[in-house]
Coordinates of C-alpha atoms in Angstrom, one line a residue:
M23 CA 29.6 82.2 163.4
R24 CA 31.5 83.6 160.0
R25 CA 30.7 87.1 160.3
F26 CA 31.2 86.6 164.0
S27 CA 35.4 85.1 162.6
A28 CA 35.3 88.4 160.3
G29 CA 34.6 90.9 163.1
M30 CA 37.4 89.0 165.6
K31 CA 40.1 89.6 163.2
Q32 CA 39.7 92.8 161.7
A33 CA 39.2 94.2 164.9
A34 CA 43.1 92.2 165.9
N35 CA 44.5 93.1 163.3
T36 CA 43.7 96.8 164.1
A37 CA 44.3 96.9 167.4
A38 CA 47.5 95.7 166.2
Q39 CA 48.1 98.0 163.8
E40 CA 46.7 100.7 166.2
L41 CA 49.6 98.6 168.5
T42 CA 52.1 99.2 166.1
T43 CA 51.6 102.6 164.4
G44 CA 50.9 104.5 167.5
I45 CA 47.6 105.5 165.5
T46 CA 44.8 105.5 165.8
A47 CA 42.1 103.3 163.1
D48 CA 39.2 105.8 163.6
V49 CA 40.2 108.7 163.4
G50 CA 36.4 110.0 163.5
R51 CA 35.7 108.2 167.7
K52 CA 39.2 109.1 168.1
L53 CA 38.4 113.2 167.9
G54 CA 34.6 112.8 168.8
G55 CA 34.0 114.2 164.6
A56 CA 36.2 117.1 165.9
F57 CA 37.8 117.2 163.1
S58 CA 38.5 121.1 162.3
N59 CA 42.3 120.9 164.7
L60 CA 43.3 118.1 162.4
T61 CA 42.3 119.7 158.7
G62 CA 43.9 122.8 159.8
L63 CA 47.6 120.6 160.9
E64 CA 47.0 118.6 157.0
S65 CA 46.6 122.4 154.9
T66 CA 49.7 123.5 156.9
L67 CA 51.4 120.7 156.6
I68 CA 50.8 120.4 153.4
R69 CA 52.0 124.5 152.9
L70 CA 54.9 123.0 154.4
D71 CA 55.6 120.7 151.8
G72 CA 55.0 123.1 149.3
Y73 CA 58.1 124.7 150.1
K74 CA 60.5 122.6 151.1
V75 CA 60.2 121.4 147.8
A76 CA 60.8 125.4 147.1
T77 CA 63.3 125.9 148.9
D78 CA 65.7 122.6 148.0
A79 CA 65.6 124.3 144.5
G80 CA 66.2 127.7 146.1
T81 CA 69.5 125.8 147.1
R82 CA 69.8 123.8 144.2
I83 CA 70.6 127.2 141.7
T84 CA 71.8 129.5 144.6
G85 CA 74.1 126.6 145.0
G86 CA 74.8 126.6 141.0
M87 CA 75.0 130.5 140.7
Q88 CA 78.1 130.6 142.5
T89 CA 79.9 127.3 141.5
V90 CA 79.0 129.6 137.8
L91 CA 80.6 132.5 139.4
E92 CA 83.7 130.0 141.3
Q93 CA 84.2 129.2 137.4
L94 CA 84.4 132.7 135.8
D95 CA 86.7 134.1 138.3
R96 CA 89.8 130.8 137.3
L97 CA 89.1 131.3 133.8
T98 CA 89.8 135.1 134.5
D99 CA 92.5 134.7 137.6
G100 CA 95.6 136.7 136.3
V101 CA 94.5 137.2 133.0
G102 CA 93.8 141.0 133.7
I103 CA 97.2 141.2 135.0
S104 CA 99.0 138.7 132.7
L105 CA 97.1 140.8 129.2
M106 CA 98.4 144.3 130.3
N107 CA 102.1 143.1 131.1
A108 CA 102.2 141.1 127.9
A109 CA 100.8 144.3 125.9
T110 CA 104.0 145.9 127.0
D111 CA 106.4 143.3 125.9
T112 CA 108.9 143.9 123.0
Q113 CA 107.9 139.9 123.1
P114 CA 105.0 139.2 121.1
A115 CA 104.4 135.6 120.7
I116 CA 103.5 135.6 124.9
L117 CA 100.7 138.0 124.0
N118 CA 100.1 135.6 120.6
G119 CA 100.0 132.7 123.3
L120 CA 98.0 135.0 125.7
V121 CA 95.8 136.1 123.3
V122 CA 94.9 132.0 122.0
D123 CA 94.4 131.0 125.2
G124 CA 92.1 134.2 125.7
A125 CA 89.5 133.1 123.2
Q126 CA 89.3 129.4 124.0
K127 CA 88.4 130.8 127.8
F128 CA 85.9 133.3 125.8
D129 CA 84.1 129.6 124.4
A130 CA 83.9 128.2 128.5
L131 CA 82.8 131.4 130.4
L132 CA 79.5 130.6 127.7
S133 CA 79.6 126.6 128.6
S134 CA 79.7 128.1 132.0
L135 CA 76.9 130.6 131.8
N136 CA 74.2 127.4 129.6
T137 CA 75.1 125.7 133.3
R138 CA 72.2 123.4 133.6
I139 CA 70.2 121.9 137.2
G140 CA 68.0 119.6 136.5
D141 CA 65.8 120.5 133.2
K142 CA 66.9 124.2 133.8
T143 CA 69.3 126.5 133.2
I144 CA 70.0 128.6 135.9
F145 CA 71.2 132.0 134.2
A146 CA 68.5 131.9 131.5
G147 CA 65.6 133.5 133.3
V148 CA 62.0 131.8 133.3
A149 CA 63.5 130.6 129.3
S150 CA 64.6 127.8 131.2
D151 CA 65.2 125.3 129.2
G152 CA 67.6 126.4 126.7
P153 CA 70.4 128.0 126.6
A154 CA 71.4 131.3 127.8
V155 CA 74.2 132.3 124.9
A156 CA 74.8 132.4 121.9
S157 CA 77.9 130.9 120.6
A158 CA 81.4 132.7 120.4
D159 CA 80.9 132.6 117.5
T160 CA 77.8 133.6 117.3
I161 CA 78.3 136.8 118.9
L162 CA 82.1 137.9 118.1
L163 CA 80.7 137.4 113.8
A164 CA 77.7 140.1 115.3
I165 CA 80.5 141.5 117.0
E166 CA 83.1 142.1 114.3
A167 CA 79.7 142.9 111.9
A168 CA 79.4 146.0 114.4
V169 CA 83.0 146.7 114.0
V170 CA 82.3 147.1 110.7
G171 CA 79.8 149.1 110.8
A172 CA 80.8 151.7 113.5
G173 CA 84.0 152.6 111.0
A174 CA 86.4 151.5 113.7
V175 CA 89.9 151.1 113.6
S176 CA 91.5 152.4 116.1
A177 CA 92.1 149.7 119.3
V178 CA 90.8 153.4 121.0
D179 CA 87.2 153.3 118.4
V180 CA 87.0 148.7 118.7
E181 CA 87.0 148.7 122.2
A182 CA 84.2 151.4 122.4
A183 CA 82.3 149.8 119.5
V184 CA 82.6 146.4 121.5
S185 CA 81.1 148.1 124.4
A186 CA 78.8 149.8 122.5
W187 CA 77.0 146.5 120.9
F188 CA 76.9 145.2 124.4
N189 CA 75.1 147.8 125.9
D190 CA 73.4 148.3 123.3
P191 CA 69.5 146.0 123.8
S192 CA 69.8 145.1 120.5
G193 CA 73.2 143.8 120.6
Y194 CA 74.5 141.8 123.4
E195 CA 71.0 141.4 124.5
A196 CA 69.1 140.2 122.0
V197 CA 72.2 138.3 120.0
G198 CA 74.5 137.2 122.7
Y199 CA 71.4 136.7 125.5
V200 CA 69.0 134.2 124.7
G201 CA 67.1 133.2 127.7
G202 CA 64.1 135.6 128.4
G203 CA 63.2 137.9 131.7
A204 CA 64.2 137.7 135.3
A205 CA 63.2 134.2 136.8
L206 CA 59.4 134.9 139.6
A207 CA 60.2 135.8 142.9
L208 CA 59.7 131.9 144.2
S209 CA 57.5 132.1 148.2
I210 CA 60.5 130.0 150.5
S211 CA 58.3 130.2 153.6
V212 CA 54.5 132.4 154.7
E213 CA 56.0 136.0 155.0
D214 CA 59.5 135.2 152.6
K215 CA 60.5 135.2 149.0
L216 CA 62.6 134.3 147.1
D217 CA 64.1 136.4 144.4
F218 CA 66.0 134.9 141.6
G219 CA 66.7 137.9 139.2
V220 CA 70.7 137.4 137.7
T221 CA 70.4 136.6 134.4
A222 CA 73.6 136.0 132.3
A223 CA 72.3 139.5 131.1
D224 CA 73.2 141.1 134.8
P225 CA 76.2 143.8 134.3
A226 CA 78.8 141.9 135.8
I227 CA 78.3 139.0 133.5
R228 CA 78.1 140.9 131.0
D229 CA 81.0 142.5 131.7
T230 CA 83.3 140.1 132.5
L231 CA 82.4 138.6 128.5
K232 CA 82.8 141.7 127.1
S233 CA 85.8 142.8 128.4
M234 CA 86.9 138.2 127.1
A235 CA 85.6 138.9 124.0
M236 CA 88.1 141.2 122.4
V237 CA 90.6 139.1 123.9
A238 CA 88.7 136.4 121.3
L239 CA 89.1 139.7 118.1
V240 CA 92.2 139.8 118.6
D241 CA 92.8 136.1 118.6
R242 CA 90.6 136.7 115.0
G243 CA 92.1 139.1 113.7
T244 CA 88.9 139.5 111.2
V245 CA 88.4 143.4 112.7
I246 CA 92.6 144.2 113.4
A247 CA 94.1 146.2 111.7
D248 CA 97.9 145.4 112.7
A249 CA 100.1 143.8 115.7
K250 CA 99.8 146.9 117.7
T251 CA 96.2 147.4 118.1
G252 CA 95.9 144.0 118.7
A253 CA 98.4 144.9 121.7
E254 CA 96.6 148.0 122.8
L255 CA 93.1 146.4 122.4
A256 CA 94.3 142.9 124.9
F257 CA 95.9 146.1 127.3
A258 CA 92.3 147.6 127.6
A259 CA 90.7 144.3 127.8
G260 CA 92.9 143.4 130.9
S261 CA 91.8 146.3 132.3
Q262 CA 88.5 146.3 132.2
M263 CA 89.0 142.5 133.8
L264 CA 91.0 143.6 137.2
Q265 CA 87.3 146.2 137.4
N266 CA 85.0 143.5 136.6
Q267 CA 86.7 141.3 139.4
S268 CA 84.9 144.1 142.3
D269 CA 81.5 143.2 140.4
R270 CA 81.6 139.8 140.0
A271 CA 81.9 140.0 143.8
V272 CA 79.4 141.9 144.8
L273 CA 77.1 139.7 142.5
A274 CA 78.4 136.7 144.8
G275 CA 77.4 138.3 147.7
K276 CA 74.0 139.8 146.9
I277 CA 73.6 135.2 146.2
G278 CA 75.1 134.2 149.3
L279 CA 72.6 136.3 150.6
A280 CA 70.1 134.5 148.8
Q281 CA 71.8 131.6 150.3
A282 CA 71.2 132.8 153.2
R283 CA 67.5 133.1 153.3
V284 CA 66.6 130.1 151.7
D285 CA 68.9 128.6 154.8
L286 CA 67.1 130.4 156.8
A287 CA 63.9 129.5 156.0
Q288 CA 64.1 126.0 155.6
T289 CA 65.4 125.9 159.1
R290 CA 62.2 127.5 160.6
N291 CA 59.6 125.4 158.1
E292 CA 61.2 122.3 159.0
A293 CA 61.0 123.0 162.9
E294 CA 57.1 124.4 162.3
T295 CA 56.9 120.8 160.7
S296 CA 58.4 118.8 163.5
A297 CA 56.1 120.9 165.5
L298 CA 52.5 120.4 163.6
Q299 CA 53.7 116.3 163.1
L300 CA 54.1 115.9 167.1
A301 CA 50.5 117.7 167.7
R302 CA 49.3 115.5 164.8
S303 CA 50.9 112.6 166.2
D304 CA 48.7 113.4 170.0
L305 CA 46.1 114.5 168.3
L306 CA 45.7 110.8 167.0
A307 CA 47.2 109.0 169.3
V308 CA 46.5 106.0 171.2
D309 CA 47.1 103.6 174.3
P310 CA 48.8 101.1 174.0
Y311 CA 47.9 99.0 176.4
E312 CA 44.4 99.5 175.2
A313 CA 45.6 98.8 172.2
A314 CA 47.1 95.4 173.4
T315 CA 43.9 94.8 176.3
R316 CA 41.5 95.0 173.0
M317 CA 44.3 92.8 170.7
E318 CA 44.9 90.0 172.1
A319 CA 40.9 89.9 173.9
A320 CA 40.7 89.2 169.6
Q321 CA 42.9 86.9 170.5
T322 CA 41.1 84.8 172.6
Q323 CA 37.5 84.8 171.6
L324 CA 39.2 84.1 167.9
E325 CA 40.5 81.3 169.7
T326 CA 37.3 80.1 171.6
L327 CA 35.7 80.5 168.3
Y328 CA 37.8 77.4 166.5
S329 CA 37.7 75.6 169.6
V330 CA 34.1 76.0 169.6
T331 CA 33.3 74.8 165.4
A332 CA 36.5 72.3 166.6
R333 CA 33.6 70.4 168.6
L334 CA 30.8 71.2 167.0
S335 CA 32.1 69.8 163.9
R336 CA 32.9 66.4 165.1
L337 CA 28.9 66.3 165.7
S338 CA 27.1 63.6 164.7
L339 CA 24.4 61.3 165.3
V340 CA 26.1 58.6 165.8
D341 CA 28.2 59.6 168.2
F342 CA 24.8 61.2 170.9
L343 CA 23.3 57.7 170.3

């Protein structure tokens, strides 16, 4: 009777579970032992779960990159034309104020490029566990050493020395950029991969830093011979900033295309996931009427068993006699 009671309880619980979830509790019985279709669906859904992790990461990274580029635009907005105008003005105080502000913005540019999302620095490539760029002091000291080493005195020579340092693999890419190589492409769907090849060593970003570093050099004054040289270098820096705007716009467009690819892959993956989940439900679905009938039958049998048990427990020899 105890075994029969336990069996009926299990049958009632199983029927209640199937009635609640709409999914069979005995997959083998439902599928008749043919698991191949279900296995294929499950493996594809697991793969799509992995793609979801990838597309979520892609959305965060590309969105973060766009935000940083917008910060670079805000920090450099109007600076170029202002420097060019002030460099030709007869009031040096205006230029001095812009130069001081430019030096502060150079440090802010570097901080923006070291932006982290979660535990990753988004512009550091494969070395995302550390910063993407060195500090302003480290970079400027290296540039000043390059300027002195080149014997540059005039604004034209200083500009050439700064450009050479940023373009030299042993210059900016060795001292200023402290990240790693471009990150590996990330699979975001069966047929699509996302290439996170943008780092702080990208030419558009490097040239922006170069022009602002020239302004910071004028502010420091260590390798600048006189005010006239400083004004000429500031004018050159302002001219370069105006040219850099279009380069950053192209870079932003490249990242925007990557965002669109991620969104498209995400939409396709979600649609496929929904279709496969529906197909899996169809394979494992139970008839709610049949499940309710089985649960009611099990409950009736349990009630009958409890009634019989209660009557048996009242039996005694005295009552019999």
